[in-house]
GROMACS .gro file of C-alpha atoms in nm:
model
  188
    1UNK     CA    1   5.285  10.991  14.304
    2UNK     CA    2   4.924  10.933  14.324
    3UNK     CA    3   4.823  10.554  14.427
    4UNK     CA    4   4.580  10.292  14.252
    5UNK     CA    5   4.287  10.259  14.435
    6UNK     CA    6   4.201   9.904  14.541
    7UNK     CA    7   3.836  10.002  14.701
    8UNK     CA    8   3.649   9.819  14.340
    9UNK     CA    9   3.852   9.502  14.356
   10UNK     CA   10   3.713   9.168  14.436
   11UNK     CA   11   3.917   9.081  14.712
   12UNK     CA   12   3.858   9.140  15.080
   13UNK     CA   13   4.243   9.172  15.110
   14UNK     CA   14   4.245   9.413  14.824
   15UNK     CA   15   4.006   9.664  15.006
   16UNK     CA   16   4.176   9.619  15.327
   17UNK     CA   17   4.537   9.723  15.195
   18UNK     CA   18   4.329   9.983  15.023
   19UNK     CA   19   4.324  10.189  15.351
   20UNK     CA   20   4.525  10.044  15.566
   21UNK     CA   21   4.854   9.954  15.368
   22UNK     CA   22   5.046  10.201  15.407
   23UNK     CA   23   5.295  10.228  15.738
   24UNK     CA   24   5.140  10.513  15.875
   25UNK     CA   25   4.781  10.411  15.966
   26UNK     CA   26   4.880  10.054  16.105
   27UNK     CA   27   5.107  10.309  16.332
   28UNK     CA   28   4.801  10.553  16.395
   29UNK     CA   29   4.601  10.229  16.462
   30UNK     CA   30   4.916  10.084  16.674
   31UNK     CA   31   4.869  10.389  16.892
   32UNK     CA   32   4.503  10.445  16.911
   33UNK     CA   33   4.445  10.096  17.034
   34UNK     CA   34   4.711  10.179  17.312
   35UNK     CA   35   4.575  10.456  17.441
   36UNK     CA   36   4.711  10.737  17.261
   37UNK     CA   37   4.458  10.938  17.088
   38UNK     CA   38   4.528  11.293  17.090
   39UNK     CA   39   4.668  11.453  16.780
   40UNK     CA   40   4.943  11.613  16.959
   41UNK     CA   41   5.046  11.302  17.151
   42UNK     CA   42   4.984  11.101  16.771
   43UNK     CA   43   5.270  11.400  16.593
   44UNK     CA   44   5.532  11.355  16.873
   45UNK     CA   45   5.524  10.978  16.894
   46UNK     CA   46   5.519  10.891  16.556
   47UNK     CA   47   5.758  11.212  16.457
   48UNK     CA   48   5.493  11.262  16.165
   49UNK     CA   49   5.411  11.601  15.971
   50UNK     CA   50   5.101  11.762  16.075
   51UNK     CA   51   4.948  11.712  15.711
   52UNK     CA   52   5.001  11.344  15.701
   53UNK     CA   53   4.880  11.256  16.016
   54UNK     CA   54   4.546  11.529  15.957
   55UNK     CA   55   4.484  11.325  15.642
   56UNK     CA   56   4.517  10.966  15.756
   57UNK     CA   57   4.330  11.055  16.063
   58UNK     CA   58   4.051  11.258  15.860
   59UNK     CA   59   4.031  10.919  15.630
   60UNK     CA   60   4.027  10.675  15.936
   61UNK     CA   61   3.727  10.884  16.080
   62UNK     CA   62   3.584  10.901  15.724
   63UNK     CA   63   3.611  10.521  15.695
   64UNK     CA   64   3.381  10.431  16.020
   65UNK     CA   65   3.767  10.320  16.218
   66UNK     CA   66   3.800  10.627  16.424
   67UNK     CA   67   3.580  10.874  16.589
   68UNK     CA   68   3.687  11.228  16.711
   69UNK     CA   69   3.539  11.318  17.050
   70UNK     CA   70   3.569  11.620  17.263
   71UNK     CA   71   3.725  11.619  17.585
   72UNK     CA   72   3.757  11.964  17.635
   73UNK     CA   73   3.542  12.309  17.545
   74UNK     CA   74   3.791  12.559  17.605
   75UNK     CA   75   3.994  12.568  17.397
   76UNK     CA   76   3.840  12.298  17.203
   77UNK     CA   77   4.054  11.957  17.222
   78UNK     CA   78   3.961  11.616  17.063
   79UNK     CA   79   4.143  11.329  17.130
   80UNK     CA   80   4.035  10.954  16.863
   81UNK     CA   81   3.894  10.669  16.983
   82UNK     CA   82   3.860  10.338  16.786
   83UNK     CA   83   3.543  10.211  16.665
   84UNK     CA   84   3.458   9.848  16.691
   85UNK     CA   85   3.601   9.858  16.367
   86UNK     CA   86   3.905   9.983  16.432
   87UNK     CA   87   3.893   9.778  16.760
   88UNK     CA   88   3.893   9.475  16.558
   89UNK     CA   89   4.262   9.529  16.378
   90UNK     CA   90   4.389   9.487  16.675
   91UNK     CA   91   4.425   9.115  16.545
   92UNK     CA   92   4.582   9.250  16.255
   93UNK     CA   93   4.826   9.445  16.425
   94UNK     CA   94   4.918   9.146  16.632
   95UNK     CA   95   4.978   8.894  16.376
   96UNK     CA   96   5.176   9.176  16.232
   97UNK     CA   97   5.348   9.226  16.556
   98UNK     CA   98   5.411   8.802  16.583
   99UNK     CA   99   5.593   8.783  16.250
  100UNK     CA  100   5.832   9.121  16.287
  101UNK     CA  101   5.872   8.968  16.654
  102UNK     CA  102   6.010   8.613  16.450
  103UNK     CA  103   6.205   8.769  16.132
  104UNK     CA  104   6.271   9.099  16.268
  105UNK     CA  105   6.374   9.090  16.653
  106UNK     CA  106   6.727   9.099  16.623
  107UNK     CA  107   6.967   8.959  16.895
  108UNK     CA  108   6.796   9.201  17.161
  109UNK     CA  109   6.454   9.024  17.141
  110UNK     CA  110   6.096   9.206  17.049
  111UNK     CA  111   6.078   9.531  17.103
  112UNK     CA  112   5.739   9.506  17.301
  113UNK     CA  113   5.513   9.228  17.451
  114UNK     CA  114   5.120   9.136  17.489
  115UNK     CA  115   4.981   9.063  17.841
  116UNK     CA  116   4.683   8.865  17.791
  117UNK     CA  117   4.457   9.008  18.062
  118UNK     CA  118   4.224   8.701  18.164
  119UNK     CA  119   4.482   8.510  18.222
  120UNK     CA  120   4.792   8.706  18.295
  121UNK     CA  121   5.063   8.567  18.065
  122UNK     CA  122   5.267   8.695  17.788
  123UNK     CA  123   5.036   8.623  17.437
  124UNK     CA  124   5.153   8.504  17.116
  125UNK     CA  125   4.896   8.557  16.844
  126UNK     CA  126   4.766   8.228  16.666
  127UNK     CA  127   4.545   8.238  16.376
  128UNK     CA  128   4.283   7.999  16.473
  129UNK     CA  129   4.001   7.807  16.338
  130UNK     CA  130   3.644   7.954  16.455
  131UNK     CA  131   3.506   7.628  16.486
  132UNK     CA  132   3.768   7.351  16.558
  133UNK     CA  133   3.986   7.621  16.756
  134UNK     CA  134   4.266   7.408  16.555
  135UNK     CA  135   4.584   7.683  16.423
  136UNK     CA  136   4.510   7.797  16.077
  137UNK     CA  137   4.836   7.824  15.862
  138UNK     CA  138   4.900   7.798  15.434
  139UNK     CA  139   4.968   7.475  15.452
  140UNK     CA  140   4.616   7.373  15.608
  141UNK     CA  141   4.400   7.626  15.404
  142UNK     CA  142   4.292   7.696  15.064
  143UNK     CA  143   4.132   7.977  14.916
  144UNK     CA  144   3.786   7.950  14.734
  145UNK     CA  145   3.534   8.119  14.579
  146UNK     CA  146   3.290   8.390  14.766
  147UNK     CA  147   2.978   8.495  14.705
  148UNK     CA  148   3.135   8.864  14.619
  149UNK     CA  149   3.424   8.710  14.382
  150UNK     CA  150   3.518   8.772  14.078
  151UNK     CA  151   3.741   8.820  13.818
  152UNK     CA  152   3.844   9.165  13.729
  153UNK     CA  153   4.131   9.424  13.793
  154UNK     CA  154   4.338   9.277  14.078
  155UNK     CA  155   4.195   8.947  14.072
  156UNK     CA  156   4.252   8.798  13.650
  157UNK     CA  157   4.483   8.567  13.749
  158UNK     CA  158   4.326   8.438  14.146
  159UNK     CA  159   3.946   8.512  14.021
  160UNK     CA  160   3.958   8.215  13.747
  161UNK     CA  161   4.214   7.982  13.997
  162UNK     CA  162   3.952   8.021  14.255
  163UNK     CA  163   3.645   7.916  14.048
  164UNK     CA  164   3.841   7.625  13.923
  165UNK     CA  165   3.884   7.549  14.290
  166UNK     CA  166   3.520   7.556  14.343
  167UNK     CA  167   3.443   7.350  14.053
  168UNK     CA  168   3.679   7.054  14.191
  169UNK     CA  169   3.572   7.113  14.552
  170UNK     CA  170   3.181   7.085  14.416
  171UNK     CA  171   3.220   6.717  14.597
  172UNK     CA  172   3.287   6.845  14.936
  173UNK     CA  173   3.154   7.107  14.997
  174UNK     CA  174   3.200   7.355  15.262
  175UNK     CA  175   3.037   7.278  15.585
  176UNK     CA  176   2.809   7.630  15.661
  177UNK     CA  177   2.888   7.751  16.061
  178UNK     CA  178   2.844   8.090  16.254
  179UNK     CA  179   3.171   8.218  16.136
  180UNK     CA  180   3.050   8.250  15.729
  181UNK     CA  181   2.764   8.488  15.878
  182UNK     CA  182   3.066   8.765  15.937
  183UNK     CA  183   3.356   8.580  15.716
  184UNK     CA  184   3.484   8.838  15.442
  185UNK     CA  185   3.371   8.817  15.110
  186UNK     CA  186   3.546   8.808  14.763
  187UNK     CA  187   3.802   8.680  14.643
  188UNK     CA  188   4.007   8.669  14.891
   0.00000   0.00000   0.00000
């Protein structure tokens, strides 16, 4: 079954899911960002055929997340190493881990934990606020319109909500800080 590309629609989350929705790359990712990296090491752990994890690796390069590096001559070995791209789902996976941690656990408890290094203690992932450090949830957010939005395939229905949103937030408008300069674009 071939998929529907979501690379052309006007939503940040859109062309996120677009590569990395499917199970397989958040576990590539999962992996790479713990220190497993070669392609052999990738197979056995995830229990993966050789022709999905070639392709999804091969696209992950492609996309700027991964980069193949040598580490040996003879016989040629590579082993993949996270961009700062890739570096930076790390968040992703973590909120990802947080929530299957809360609905997913079972009795037993989650299967893994995060140290937090500078300080030492276990982590839980909060979604913060860049600029009042405050936690950032649905019921304290709303989505408006970006400078890349608008309305088209995957966004009819939230492209015209959000501009209606801008129209009755004209009055207040959003304050401008650092964290617009690398905020997503879109519609979402």
């Amino acid at each position: 079954m071939t998929r529907t590309s979501l690379a052309d629609v006007a939503c940040s989350i859109a062309r996120a899911t677009d590569l990395f929705g499917d199970a397989w790359t958040a576990l590539i990712m999962r992996d790479v960002l713990a220190g497993i990296g070669r392609f052999d090491d990738l197979a056995h752990d995830l229990g993966i055929s050789r022709k999905t994890l070639a392709a999804r690796l091969a696209r992950l390069v492609d996309e700027g997340v991964l980069v193949r590096e040598r580490y040996q001559d003879h016989p040629p070995r590579e082993h993949y190493r996270a961009t700062e791209k890739g570096a930076e789902l790390h968040a992703v996976l973590l909120a990802l881990m947080n929530w299957g941690d809360r609905w997913y656990a079972g009795e037993a408890g989650p299967p893994a934990r995060v140290r937090h290094l500078d300080c030492g203690h276990a982590a839980t992932p909060v979604m913060a606020c860049g600029n009042c450090g405050e936690p950032v949830t649905a019921a304290n957010t709303t989505a408006l319109p970006g400078p890349g939005g608008r309305t088209g395939p995957g966004t009819r229905a939230l492209g015209p909500l959000l501009a209606a949103r801008g129209r009755d937030d004209a009055a207040h408008p959003i304050v401008t800080t650092r964290a617009q300069a690398g905020g997503p674009g879109g519609g979402s």
